[in-house]
Amino acid sequence: SSELTQDPAVSVALGQTVRITCQGDSLRSYYASWYQQKPGQAPVLVIYGKNNRPSGIPDRFSGSSSGNTASLTITGAQAEDEADYYCNSRDSSGNHPVFGGGTKLTVL
Amino acid sequence: EVQLEESGGGLVKPGGSLRLSCAASGFTFRSYTMNWVRQAPGKGLEWVSSISSSGTYIYYADSVKGRFTISRDNAKNSLYLQMNSLRAEDTAVYYCARDLRGAVAGRGYWYFDLWGRGTLVTVSS
């Protein structure tokens, strides 16, 4: 089982705001990063650090953290945002990367 | 263009071996820690192994320790994964990924900013 826990599935109406969460003890010490993966494609980094977006990622994607929970928020979800989203941080020892189980986002 | 390209995947019998390669281009490969991350069919992402820029520091997931060996050739801008004693549960798409890290107010973060398209490894008799 993963040391980072995500809800398996979340849905959002087109144009509305959705929050995808990731829980784990290591998140009290380390920031999470977030990845978007569409079917048949490699993961793409969307958020890293405190709340940083790589070049080319729309500003509707944002990240936040509180206690043992990291969140990815999509403000004004678009049809093209439908994908699997994974959080990533360190394991409890801090030595190894670990991924959450992933959240399948459906845009209605 | 900055990119990673994996190769070497295929069908192998249980107990067999396979060597994956990842060719890097468009950036200074020798400056970065590199990783292998895999994804079993219909499943989530699983970190497999990492190697520091000079090859000094190497780490493995418990699930592959003692069976897989990561290495790199900075002169050839290439990353490798030697996989021995393969099992059905090793069936997955294997991605190579570049690793970056930082810290804000004493709180660290790591992220994989560049991924290859992956290569499929199927372990089956």
JSON list of C-alpha atoms in Angstrom, two decimals:
[
{"chain": "A", "resi": 1, "resn": "SER", "atom": "CA", "xyz": [0.00, 0.00, 0.00]},
{"chain": "A", "resi": 2, "resn": "SER", "atom": "CA", "xyz": [1.13, 3.53, -0.80]},
{"chain": "A", "resi": 3, "resn": "GLU", "atom": "CA", "xyz": [2.30, 5.88, 1.94]},
{"chain": "A", "resi": 4, "resn": "LEU", "atom": "CA", "xyz": [0.39, 8.62, 0.13]},
{"chain": "A", "resi": 5, "resn": "THR", "atom": "CA", "xyz": [-3.39, 8.26, -0.04]},
{"chain": "A", "resi": 6, "resn": "GLN", "atom": "CA", "xyz": [-5.60, 9.70, -2.79]},
{"chain": "A", "resi": 7, "resn": "ASP", "atom": "CA", "xyz": [-9.29, 9.33, -3.52]},
{"chain": "A", "resi": 8, "resn": "PRO", "atom": "CA", "xyz": [-9.63, 6.90, -6.44]},
{"chain": "A", "resi": 9, "resn": "ALA", "atom": "CA", "xyz": [-12.08, 9.07, -8.38]},
{"chain": "A", "resi": 10, "resn": "VAL", "atom": "CA", "xyz": [-13.40, 12.62, -8.42]},
{"chain": "A", "resi": 11, "resn": "SER", "atom": "CA", "xyz": [-15.78, 14.37, -10.80]},
{"chain": "A", "resi": 12, "resn": "VAL", "atom": "CA", "xyz": [-16.36, 18.02, -11.62]},
{"chain": "A", "resi": 13, "resn": "ALA", "atom": "CA", "xyz": [-18.77, 19.92, -13.83]},
{"chain": "A", "resi": 14, "resn": "LEU", "atom": "CA", "xyz": [-17.23, 21.75, -16.75]},
{"chain": "A", "resi": 15, "resn": "GLY", "atom": "CA", "xyz": [-16.00, 25.18, -15.63]},
{"chain": "A", "resi": 16, "resn": "GLN", "atom": "CA", "xyz": [-16.27, 24.43, -11.94]},
{"chain": "A", "resi": 17, "resn": "THR", "atom": "CA", "xyz": [-13.52, 24.10, -9.36]},
{"chain": "A", "resi": 18, "resn": "VAL", "atom": "CA", "xyz": [-12.20, 20.77, -8.10]},
{"chain": "A", "resi": 19, "resn": "ARG", "atom": "CA", "xyz": [-9.72, 19.85, -5.40]},
{"chain": "A", "resi": 20, "resn": "ILE", "atom": "CA", "xyz": [-7.75, 16.61, -5.48]},
{"chain": "A", "resi": 21, "resn": "THR", "atom": "CA", "xyz": [-6.12, 15.65, -2.20]},
{"chain": "A", "resi": 22, "resn": "CYS", "atom": "CA", "xyz": [-3.16, 13.55, -1.11]},
{"chain": "A", "resi": 23, "resn": "GLN", "atom": "CA", "xyz": [-2.57, 12.49, 2.49]},
{"chain": "A", "resi": 24, "resn": "GLY", "atom": "CA", "xyz": [0.53, 11.14, 4.15]},
{"chain": "A", "resi": 25, "resn": "ASP", "atom": "CA", "xyz": [2.75, 11.70, 7.16]},
{"chain": "A", "resi": 26, "resn": "SER", "atom": "CA", "xyz": [5.72, 12.67, 5.00]},
{"chain": "A", "resi": 27, "resn": "LEU", "atom": "CA", "xyz": [3.75, 15.65, 3.69]},
{"chain": "A", "resi": 28, "resn": "ARG", "atom": "CA", "xyz": [4.30, 17.34, 7.04]},
{"chain": "A", "resi": 29, "resn": "SER", "atom": "CA", "xyz": [7.99, 17.55, 6.10]},
{"chain": "A", "resi": 30, "resn": "TYR", "atom": "CA", "xyz": [8.06, 17.60, 2.30]},
{"chain": "A", "resi": 31, "resn": "TYR", "atom": "CA", "xyz": [6.04, 19.32, -0.40]},
{"chain": "A", "resi": 32, "resn": "ALA", "atom": "CA", "xyz": [4.23, 17.16, -2.91]},
{"chain": "A", "resi": 33, "resn": "SER", "atom": "CA", "xyz": [4.52, 17.32, -6.65]},
{"chain": "A", "resi": 34, "resn": "TRP", "atom": "CA", "xyz": [1.59, 16.55, -8.96]},
{"chain": "A", "resi": 35, "resn": "TYR", "atom": "CA", "xyz": [1.41, 14.77, -12.31]},
{"chain": "A", "resi": 36, "resn": "GLN", "atom": "CA", "xyz": [-1.29, 14.54, -14.94]},
{"chain": "A", "resi": 37, "resn": "GLN", "atom": "CA", "xyz": [-1.49, 11.39, -17.03]},
{"chain": "A", "resi": 38, "resn": "LYS", "atom": "CA", "xyz": [-3.80, 10.85, -19.96]},
{"chain": "A", "resi": 39, "resn": "PRO", "atom": "CA", "xyz": [-4.44, 7.37, -21.41]},
{"chain": "A", "resi": 40, "resn": "GLY", "atom": "CA", "xyz": [-1.48, 5.97, -23.29]},
{"chain": "A", "resi": 41, "resn": "GLN", "atom": "CA", "xyz": [0.74, 8.92, -22.41]},
{"chain": "A", "resi": 42, "resn": "ALA", "atom": "CA", "xyz": [3.60, 9.56, -20.01]},
{"chain": "A", "resi": 43, "resn": "PRO", "atom": "CA", "xyz": [2.94, 11.56, -16.86]},
{"chain": "A", "resi": 44, "resn": "VAL", "atom": "CA", "xyz": [3.33, 15.34, -17.09]},
{"chain": "A", "resi": 45, "resn": "LEU", "atom": "CA", "xyz": [4.43, 17.48, -14.14]},
{"chain": "A", "resi": 46, "resn": "VAL", "atom": "CA", "xyz": [1.80, 20.14, -13.30]},
{"chain": "A", "resi": 47, "resn": "ILE", "atom": "CA", "xyz": [2.77, 21.39, -9.81]},
{"chain": "A", "resi": 48, "resn": "TYR", "atom": "CA", "xyz": [5.94, 21.20, -7.72]},
{"chain": "A", "resi": 49, "resn": "GLY", "atom": "CA", "xyz": [7.30, 22.77, -4.55]},
{"chain": "A", "resi": 50, "resn": "LYS", "atom": "CA", "xyz": [5.15, 25.15, -2.56]},
{"chain": "A", "resi": 51, "resn": "ASN", "atom": "CA", "xyz": [3.01, 26.08, -5.61]},
{"chain": "A", "resi": 52, "resn": "ASN", "atom": "CA", "xyz": [5.07, 26.19, -8.78]},
{"chain": "A", "resi": 53, "resn": "ARG", "atom": "CA", "xyz": [3.87, 25.47, -12.30]},
{"chain": "A", "resi": 54, "resn": "PRO", "atom": "CA", "xyz": [6.23, 24.37, -15.06]},
{"chain": "A", "resi": 55, "resn": "SER", "atom": "CA", "xyz": [6.22, 26.36, -18.24]},
{"chain": "A", "resi": 56, "resn": "GLY", "atom": "CA", "xyz": [3.18, 25.58, -20.35]},
{"chain": "A", "resi": 57, "resn": "ILE", "atom": "CA", "xyz": [0.91, 24.49, -17.49]},
{"chain": "A", "resi": 58, "resn": "PRO", "atom": "CA", "xyz": [-2.23, 26.68, -17.34]},
{"chain": "A", "resi": 59, "resn": "ASP", "atom": "CA", "xyz": [-2.65, 28.89, -14.29]},
{"chain": "A", "resi": 60, "resn": "ARG", "atom": "CA", "xyz": [-5.94, 27.18, -13.45]},
{"chain": "A", "resi": 61, "resn": "PHE", "atom": "CA", "xyz": [-3.74, 24.53, -11.78]},
{"chain": "A", "resi": 62, "resn": "SER", "atom": "CA", "xyz": [-2.54, 25.37, -8.27]},
{"chain": "A", "resi": 63, "resn": "GLY", "atom": "CA", "xyz": [-1.16, 23.54, -5.26]},
{"chain": "A", "resi": 64, "resn": "SER", "atom": "CA", "xyz": [-1.42, 23.94, -1.52]},
{"chain": "A", "resi": 65, "resn": "SER", "atom": "CA", "xyz": [-0.49, 22.11, 1.64]},
{"chain": "A", "resi": 66, "resn": "SER", "atom": "CA", "xyz": [-1.78, 21.90, 5.20]},
{"chain": "A", "resi": 67, "resn": "GLY", "atom": "CA", "xyz": [-0.61, 19.47, 7.83]},
{"chain": "A", "resi": 68, "resn": "ASN", "atom": "CA", "xyz": [-0.41, 16.00, 6.32]},
{"chain": "A", "resi": 69, "resn": "THR", "atom": "CA", "xyz": [-2.49, 16.91, 3.27]},
{"chain": "A", "resi": 70, "resn": "ALA", "atom": "CA", "xyz": [-1.45, 18.28, -0.10]},
{"chain": "A", "resi": 71, "resn": "SER", "atom": "CA", "xyz": [-4.04, 19.52, -2.57]},
{"chain": "A", "resi": 72, "resn": "LEU", "atom": "CA", "xyz": [-4.18, 20.13, -6.29]},
{"chain": "A", "resi": 73, "resn": "THR", "atom": "CA", "xyz": [-6.88, 22.60, -7.28]},
{"chain": "A", "resi": 74, "resn": "ILE", "atom": "CA", "xyz": [-8.18, 23.12, -10.79]},
{"chain": "A", "resi": 75, "resn": "THR", "atom": "CA", "xyz": [-10.14, 26.38, -11.02]},
{"chain": "A", "resi": 76, "resn": "GLY", "atom": "CA", "xyz": [-12.48, 26.31, -13.99]},
{"chain": "A", "resi": 77, "resn": "ALA", "atom": "CA", "xyz": [-11.95, 22.70, -15.09]},
{"chain": "A", "resi": 78, "resn": "GLN", "atom": "CA", "xyz": [-11.81, 22.08, -18.83]},
{"chain": "A", "resi": 79, "resn": "ALA", "atom": "CA", "xyz": [-12.65, 18.96, -20.78]},
{"chain": "A", "resi": 80, "resn": "GLU", "atom": "CA", "xyz": [-8.95, 18.44, -21.52]},
{"chain": "A", "resi": 81, "resn": "ASP", "atom": "CA", "xyz": [-8.24, 18.21, -17.78]},
{"chain": "A", "resi": 82, "resn": "GLU", "atom": "CA", "xyz": [-9.92, 14.80, -17.64]},
{"chain": "A", "resi": 83, "resn": "ALA", "atom": "CA", "xyz": [-7.06, 12.50, -16.67]},
{"chain": "A", "resi": 84, "resn": "ASP", "atom": "CA", "xyz": [-5.43, 10.58, -13.85]},
{"chain": "A", "resi": 85, "resn": "TYR", "atom": "CA", "xyz": [-3.59, 12.70, -11.30]},
{"chain": "A", "resi": 86, "resn": "TYR", "atom": "CA", "xyz": [-0.79, 11.44, -9.08]},
{"chain": "A", "resi": 87, "resn": "CYS", "atom": "CA", "xyz": [0.88, 13.07, -6.11]},
{"chain": "A", "resi": 88, "resn": "ASN", "atom": "CA", "xyz": [4.51, 12.35, -5.29]},
{"chain": "A", "resi": 89, "resn": "SER", "atom": "CA", "xyz": [6.72, 13.03, -2.31]},
{"chain": "A", "resi": 90, "resn": "ARG", "atom": "CA", "xyz": [9.15, 11.10, -0.13]},
{"chain": "A", "resi": 91, "resn": "ASP", "atom": "CA", "xyz": [8.51, 8.03, 1.95]},
{"chain": "A", "resi": 92, "resn": "SER", "atom": "CA", "xyz": [8.47, 8.21, 5.74]},
{"chain": "A", "resi": 93, "resn": "SER", "atom": "CA", "xyz": [12.26, 7.74, 5.89]},
{"chain": "A", "resi": 94, "resn": "GLY", "atom": "CA", "xyz": [12.78, 10.58, 3.42]},
{"chain": "A", "resi": 95, "resn": "ASN", "atom": "CA", "xyz": [15.08, 8.40, 1.34]},
{"chain": "A", "resi": 96, "resn": "HIS", "atom": "CA", "xyz": [12.86, 7.26, -1.49]},
{"chain": "A", "resi": 97, "resn": "PRO", "atom": "CA", "xyz": [10.24, 8.83, -3.74]},
{"chain": "A", "resi": 98, "resn": "VAL", "atom": "CA", "xyz": [6.71, 7.55, -3.35]},
{"chain": "A", "resi": 99, "resn": "PHE", "atom": "CA", "xyz": [3.56, 8.08, -5.41]},
{"chain": "A", "resi": 100, "resn": "GLY", "atom": "CA", "xyz": [-0.03, 8.22, -4.34]},
{"chain": "A", "resi": 101, "resn": "GLY", "atom": "CA", "xyz": [-2.40, 5.68, -5.83]},
{"chain": "A", "resi": 102, "resn": "GLY", "atom": "CA", "xyz": [-3.82, 8.22, -8.28]},
{"chain": "A", "resi": 103, "resn": "THR", "atom": "CA", "xyz": [-7.14, 10.00, -8.73]},
{"chain": "A", "resi": 104, "resn": "LYS", "atom": "CA", "xyz": [-9.19, 9.64, -11.88]},
{"chain": "A", "resi": 105, "resn": "LEU", "atom": "CA", "xyz": [-10.75, 13.01, -12.68]},
{"chain": "A", "resi": 106, "resn": "THR", "atom": "CA", "xyz": [-13.92, 13.07, -14.76]},
{"chain": "A", "resi": 107, "resn": "VAL", "atom": "CA", "xyz": [-15.12, 16.36, -16.21]},
{"chain": "A", "resi": 108, "resn": "LEU", "atom": "CA", "xyz": [-18.90, 16.24, -16.67]},
{"chain": "B", "resi": 1, "resn": "GLU", "atom": "CA", "xyz": [14.83, 19.39, -28.01]},
{"chain": "B", "resi": 2, "resn": "VAL", "atom": "CA", "xyz": [15.02, 18.19, -24.42]},
{"chain": "B", "resi": 3, "resn": "GLN", "atom": "CA", "xyz": [13.94, 14.57, -24.31]},
{"chain": "B", "resi": 4, "resn": "LEU", "atom": "CA", "xyz": [14.33, 11.07, -22.95]},
{"chain": "B", "resi": 5, "resn": "GLU", "atom": "CA", "xyz": [13.76, 7.95, -25.02]},
{"chain": "B", "resi": 6, "resn": "GLU", "atom": "CA", "xyz": [13.53, 4.46, -23.57]},
{"chain": "B", "resi": 7, "resn": "SER", "atom": "CA", "xyz": [14.21, 1.24, -25.42]},
{"chain": "B", "resi": 8, "resn": "GLY", "atom": "CA", "xyz": [14.81, -2.43, -24.74]},
{"chain": "B", "resi": 9, "resn": "GLY", "atom": "CA", "xyz": [11.40, -3.57, -23.61]},
{"chain": "B", "resi": 10, "resn": "GLY", "atom": "CA", "xyz": [9.77, -6.74, -24.82]},
{"chain": "B", "resi": 11, "resn": "LEU", "atom": "CA", "xyz": [8.40, -10.15, -23.91]},
{"chain": "B", "resi": 12, "resn": "VAL", "atom": "CA", "xyz": [10.48, -12.28, -21.55]},
{"chain": "B", "resi": 13, "resn": "LYS", "atom": "CA", "xyz": [9.80, -15.51, -19.65]},
{"chain": "B", "resi": 14, "resn": "PRO", "atom": "CA", "xyz": [9.66, -15.59, -15.86]},
{"chain": "B", "resi": 15, "resn": "GLY", "atom": "CA", "xyz": [13.17, -15.87, -14.47]},
{"chain": "B", "resi": 16, "resn": "GLY", "atom": "CA", "xyz": [14.62, -14.20, -17.54]},
{"chain": "B", "resi": 17, "resn": "SER", "atom": "CA", "xyz": [16.57, -10.98, -17.95]},
{"chain": "B", "resi": 18, "resn": "LEU", "atom": "CA", "xyz": [16.22, -7.76, -19.89]},
{"chain": "B", "resi": 19, "resn": "ARG", "atom": "CA", "xyz": [18.23, -4.55, -20.15]},
{"chain": "B", "resi": 20, "resn": "LEU", "atom": "CA", "xyz": [16.47, -1.25, -20.62]},
{"chain": "B", "resi": 21, "resn": "SER", "atom": "CA", "xyz": [18.15, 1.86, -21.97]},
{"chain": "B", "resi": 22, "resn": "CYS", "atom": "CA", "xyz": [17.22, 5.52, -21.82]},
{"chain": "B", "resi": 23, "resn": "ALA", "atom": "CA", "xyz": [18.85, 7.98, -24.21]},
{"chain": "B", "resi": 24, "resn": "ALA", "atom": "CA", "xyz": [18.94, 11.60, -23.10]},
{"chain": "B", "resi": 25, "resn": "SER", "atom": "CA", "xyz": [19.29, 14.59, -25.37]},
{"chain": "B", "resi": 26, "resn": "GLY", "atom": "CA", "xyz": [19.02, 18.36, -25.26]},
{"chain": "B", "resi": 27, "resn": "PHE", "atom": "CA", "xyz": [20.36, 18.84, -21.75]},
{"chain": "B", "resi": 28, "resn": "THR", "atom": "CA", "xyz": [23.48, 18.23, -19.65]},
{"chain": "B", "resi": 29, "resn": "PHE", "atom": "CA", "xyz": [22.74, 14.65, -18.65]},
{"chain": "B", "resi": 30, "resn": "ARG", "atom": "CA", "xyz": [25.71, 14.32, -16.29]},
{"chain": "B", "resi": 31, "resn": "SER", "atom": "CA", "xyz": [24.28, 17.05, -14.03]},
{"chain": "B", "resi": 32, "resn": "TYR", "atom": "CA", "xyz": [21.06, 15.26, -13.09]},
{"chain": "B", "resi": 33, "resn": "THR", "atom": "CA", "xyz": [19.89, 12.44, -10.86]},
{"chain": "B", "resi": 34, "resn": "MET", "atom": "CA", "xyz": [17.91, 9.97, -12.97]},
{"chain": "B", "resi": 35, "resn": "ASN", "atom": "CA", "xyz": [15.18, 7.48, -12.12]},
{"chain": "B", "resi": 36, "resn": "TRP", "atom": "CA", "xyz": [13.19, 4.54, -13.38]},
{"chain": "B", "resi": 37, "resn": "VAL", "atom": "CA", "xyz": [9.47, 4.59, -12.66]},
{"chain": "B", "resi": 38, "resn": "ARG", "atom": "CA", "xyz": [7.10, 1.84, -13.76]},
{"chain": "B", "resi": 39, "resn": "GLN", "atom": "CA", "xyz": [3.38, 1.43, -14.25]},
{"chain": "B", "resi": 40, "resn": "ALA", "atom": "CA", "xyz": [1.71, -1.97, -14.34]},
{"chain": "B", "resi": 41, "resn": "PRO", "atom": "CA", "xyz": [-1.28, -2.28, -16.71]},
{"chain": "B", "resi": 42, "resn": "GLY", "atom": "CA", "xyz": [-4.23, -0.37, -15.29]},
{"chain": "B", "resi": 43, "resn": "LYS", "atom": "CA", "xyz": [-2.29, 0.51, -12.12]},
{"chain": "B", "resi": 44, "resn": "GLY", "atom": "CA", "xyz": [-0.56, 3.54, -10.65]},
{"chain": "B", "resi": 45, "resn": "LEU", "atom": "CA", "xyz": [2.99, 4.81, -10.80]},
{"chain": "B", "resi": 46, "resn": "GLU", "atom": "CA", "xyz": [5.71, 3.04, -8.83]},
{"chain": "B", "resi": 47, "resn": "TRP", "atom": "CA", "xyz": [9.22, 4.38, -8.33]},
{"chain": "B", "resi": 48, "resn": "VAL", "atom": "CA", "xyz": [11.80, 1.67, -9.08]},
{"chain": "B", "resi": 49, "resn": "SER", "atom": "CA", "xyz": [15.31, 3.08, -8.75]},
{"chain": "B", "resi": 50, "resn": "SER", "atom": "CA", "xyz": [17.40, 6.23, -8.80]},
{"chain": "B", "resi": 51, "resn": "ILE", "atom": "CA", "xyz": [21.05, 7.06, -9.49]},
{"chain": "B", "resi": 52, "resn": "SER", "atom": "CA", "xyz": [22.83, 10.29, -8.66]},
{"chain": "B", "resi": 53, "resn": "SER", "atom": "CA", "xyz": [24.51, 12.43, -11.30]},
{"chain": "B", "resi": 54, "resn": "SER", "atom": "CA", "xyz": [27.94, 10.83, -10.84]},
{"chain": "B", "resi": 55, "resn": "GLY", "atom": "CA", "xyz": [26.57, 7.36, -10.11]},
{"chain": "B", "resi": 56, "resn": "THR", "atom": "CA", "xyz": [27.77, 7.46, -6.52]},
{"chain": "B", "resi": 57, "resn": "TYR", "atom": "CA", "xyz": [24.38, 7.13, -4.86]},
{"chain": "B", "resi": 58, "resn": "ILE", "atom": "CA", "xyz": [22.00, 4.40, -5.93]},
{"chain": "B", "resi": 59, "resn": "TYR", "atom": "CA", "xyz": [18.64, 3.44, -4.43]},
{"chain": "B", "resi": 60, "resn": "TYR", "atom": "CA", "xyz": [16.08, 0.74, -5.16]},
{"chain": "B", "resi": 61, "resn": "ALA", "atom": "CA", "xyz": [12.50, 0.01, -4.22]},
{"chain": "B", "resi": 62, "resn": "ASP", "atom": "CA", "xyz": [12.23, -3.05, -1.99]},
{"chain": "B", "resi": 63, "resn": "SER", "atom": "CA", "xyz": [10.25, -4.81, -4.72]},
{"chain": "B", "resi": 64, "resn": "VAL", "atom": "CA", "xyz": [13.28, -4.92, -7.06]},
{"chain": "B", "resi": 65, "resn": "LYS", "atom": "CA", "xyz": [16.25, -4.85, -4.69]},
{"chain": "B", "resi": 66, "resn": "GLY", "atom": "CA", "xyz": [18.71, -7.62, -5.44]},
{"chain": "B", "resi": 67, "resn": "ARG", "atom": "CA", "xyz": [17.23, -8.27, -8.89]},
{"chain": "B", "resi": 68, "resn": "PHE", "atom": "CA", "xyz": [17.54, -4.95, -10.75]},
{"chain": "B", "resi": 69, "resn": "THR", "atom": "CA", "xyz": [20.67, -2.84, -11.29]},
{"chain": "B", "resi": 70, "resn": "ILE", "atom": "CA", "xyz": [20.63, 0.79, -12.36]},
{"chain": "B", "resi": 71, "resn": "SER", "atom": "CA", "xyz": [23.63, 2.36, -14.07]},
{"chain": "B", "resi": 72, "resn": "ARG", "atom": "CA", "xyz": [24.53, 5.28, -16.30]},
{"chain": "B", "resi": 73, "resn": "ASP", "atom": "CA", "xyz": [27.14, 6.28, -18.86]},
{"chain": "B", "resi": 74, "resn": "ASN", "atom": "CA", "xyz": [27.50, 10.05, -18.79]},
{"chain": "B", "resi": 75, "resn": "ALA", "atom": "CA", "xyz": [29.78, 9.99, -21.84]},
{"chain": "B", "resi": 76, "resn": "LYS", "atom": "CA", "xyz": [26.96, 8.38, -23.82]},
{"chain": "B", "resi": 77, "resn": "ASN", "atom": "CA", "xyz": [24.13, 10.37, -22.17]},
{"chain": "B", "resi": 78, "resn": "SER", "atom": "CA", "xyz": [22.47, 7.10, -21.28]},
{"chain": "B", "resi": 79, "resn": "LEU", "atom": "CA", "xyz": [20.71, 5.47, -18.35]},
{"chain": "B", "resi": 80, "resn": "TYR", "atom": "CA", "xyz": [20.27, 1.72, -17.98]},
{"chain": "B", "resi": 81, "resn": "LEU", "atom": "CA", "xyz": [18.25, -0.79, -15.98]},
{"chain": "B", "resi": 82, "resn": "GLN", "atom": "CA", "xyz": [19.44, -4.39, -15.89]},
{"chain": "B", "resi": 83, "resn": "MET", "atom": "CA", "xyz": [16.52, -6.56, -14.81]},
{"chain": "B", "resi": 84, "resn": "ASN", "atom": "CA", "xyz": [17.21, -10.15, -13.71]},
{"chain": "B", "resi": 85, "resn": "SER", "atom": "CA", "xyz": [15.02, -12.88, -12.22]},
{"chain": "B", "resi": 86, "resn": "LEU", "atom": "CA", "xyz": [11.98, -11.25, -13.75]},
{"chain": "B", "resi": 87, "resn": "ARG", "atom": "CA", "xyz": [8.54, -12.04, -12.37]},
{"chain": "B", "resi": 88, "resn": "ALA", "atom": "CA", "xyz": [5.03, -11.64, -13.75]},
{"chain": "B", "resi": 89, "resn": "GLU", "atom": "CA", "xyz": [4.50, -8.73, -11.38]},
{"chain": "B", "resi": 90, "resn": "ASP", "atom": "CA", "xyz": [7.34, -6.83, -13.09]},
{"chain": "B", "resi": 91, "resn": "THR", "atom": "CA", "xyz": [5.13, -6.49, -16.16]},
{"chain": "B", "resi": 92, "resn": "ALA", "atom": "CA", "xyz": [4.78, -2.74, -16.69]},
{"chain": "B", "resi": 93, "resn": "VAL", "atom": "CA", "xyz": [5.62, 0.26, -18.79]},
{"chain": "B", "resi": 94, "resn": "TYR", "atom": "CA", "xyz": [9.01, 1.49, -17.61]},
{"chain": "B", "resi": 95, "resn": "TYR", "atom": "CA", "xyz": [9.69, 5.22, -17.76]},
{"chain": "B", "resi": 96, "resn": "CYS", "atom": "CA", "xyz": [12.95, 7.02, -17.22]},
{"chain": "B", "resi": 97, "resn": "ALA", "atom": "CA", "xyz": [12.55, 10.36, -15.49]},
{"chain": "B", "resi": 98, "resn": "ARG", "atom": "CA", "xyz": [14.79, 13.29, -14.61]},
{"chain": "B", "resi": 99, "resn": "ASP", "atom": "CA", "xyz": [14.90, 14.32, -10.97]},
{"chain": "B", "resi": 100, "resn": "LEU", "atom": "CA", "xyz": [15.11, 17.83, -9.55]},
{"chain": "B", "resi": 101, "resn": "ARG", "atom": "CA", "xyz": [14.92, 19.02, -5.99]},
{"chain": "B", "resi": 102, "resn": "GLY", "atom": "CA", "xyz": [14.78, 22.15, -3.88]},
{"chain": "B", "resi": 103, "resn": "ALA", "atom": "CA", "xyz": [13.74, 23.59, -0.56]},
{"chain": "B", "resi": 104, "resn": "VAL", "atom": "CA", "xyz": [11.56, 26.44, 0.67]},
{"chain": "B", "resi": 105, "resn": "ALA", "atom": "CA", "xyz": [11.89, 27.68, 4.27]},
{"chain": "B", "resi": 106, "resn": "GLY", "atom": "CA", "xyz": [13.64, 24.45, 5.22]},
{"chain": "B", "resi": 107, "resn": "ARG", "atom": "CA", "xyz": [10.99, 22.22, 3.65]},
{"chain": "B", "resi": 108, "resn": "GLY", "atom": "CA", "xyz": [12.25, 20.03, 0.85]},
{"chain": "B", "resi": 109, "resn": "TYR", "atom": "CA", "xyz": [10.65, 18.97, -2.37]},
{"chain": "B", "resi": 110, "resn": "TRP", "atom": "CA", "xyz": [11.54, 16.62, -5.20]},
{"chain": "B", "resi": 111, "resn": "TYR", "atom": "CA", "xyz": [9.95, 16.28, -8.60]},
{"chain": "B", "resi": 112, "resn": "PHE", "atom": "CA", "xyz": [10.28, 14.51, -11.92]},
{"chain": "B", "resi": 113, "resn": "ASP", "atom": "CA", "xyz": [10.26, 17.25, -14.51]},
{"chain": "B", "resi": 114, "resn": "LEU", "atom": "CA", "xyz": [11.06, 15.25, -17.65]},
{"chain": "B", "resi": 115, "resn": "TRP", "atom": "CA", "xyz": [9.77, 11.81, -18.63]},
{"chain": "B", "resi": 116, "resn": "GLY", "atom": "CA", "xyz": [10.32, 9.50, -21.54]},
{"chain": "B", "resi": 117, "resn": "ARG", "atom": "CA", "xyz": [7.43, 7.86, -23.39]},
{"chain": "B", "resi": 118, "resn": "GLY", "atom": "CA", "xyz": [8.11, 4.53, -21.75]},
{"chain": "B", "resi": 119, "resn": "THR", "atom": "CA", "xyz": [8.92, 1.00, -22.88]},
{"chain": "B", "resi": 120, "resn": "LEU", "atom": "CA", "xyz": [6.69, -2.01, -22.18]},
{"chain": "B", "resi": 121, "resn": "VAL", "atom": "CA", "xyz": [8.10, -5.04, -20.40]},
{"chain": "B", "resi": 122, "resn": "THR", "atom": "CA", "xyz": [5.92, -8.15, -20.40]},
{"chain": "B", "resi": 123, "resn": "VAL", "atom": "CA", "xyz": [6.92, -11.12, -18.26]},
{"chain": "B", "resi": 124, "resn": "SER", "atom": "CA", "xyz": [4.94, -14.18, -19.29]},
{"chain": "B", "resi": 125, "resn": "SER", "atom": "CA", "xyz": [5.48, -17.79, -20.22]}
]
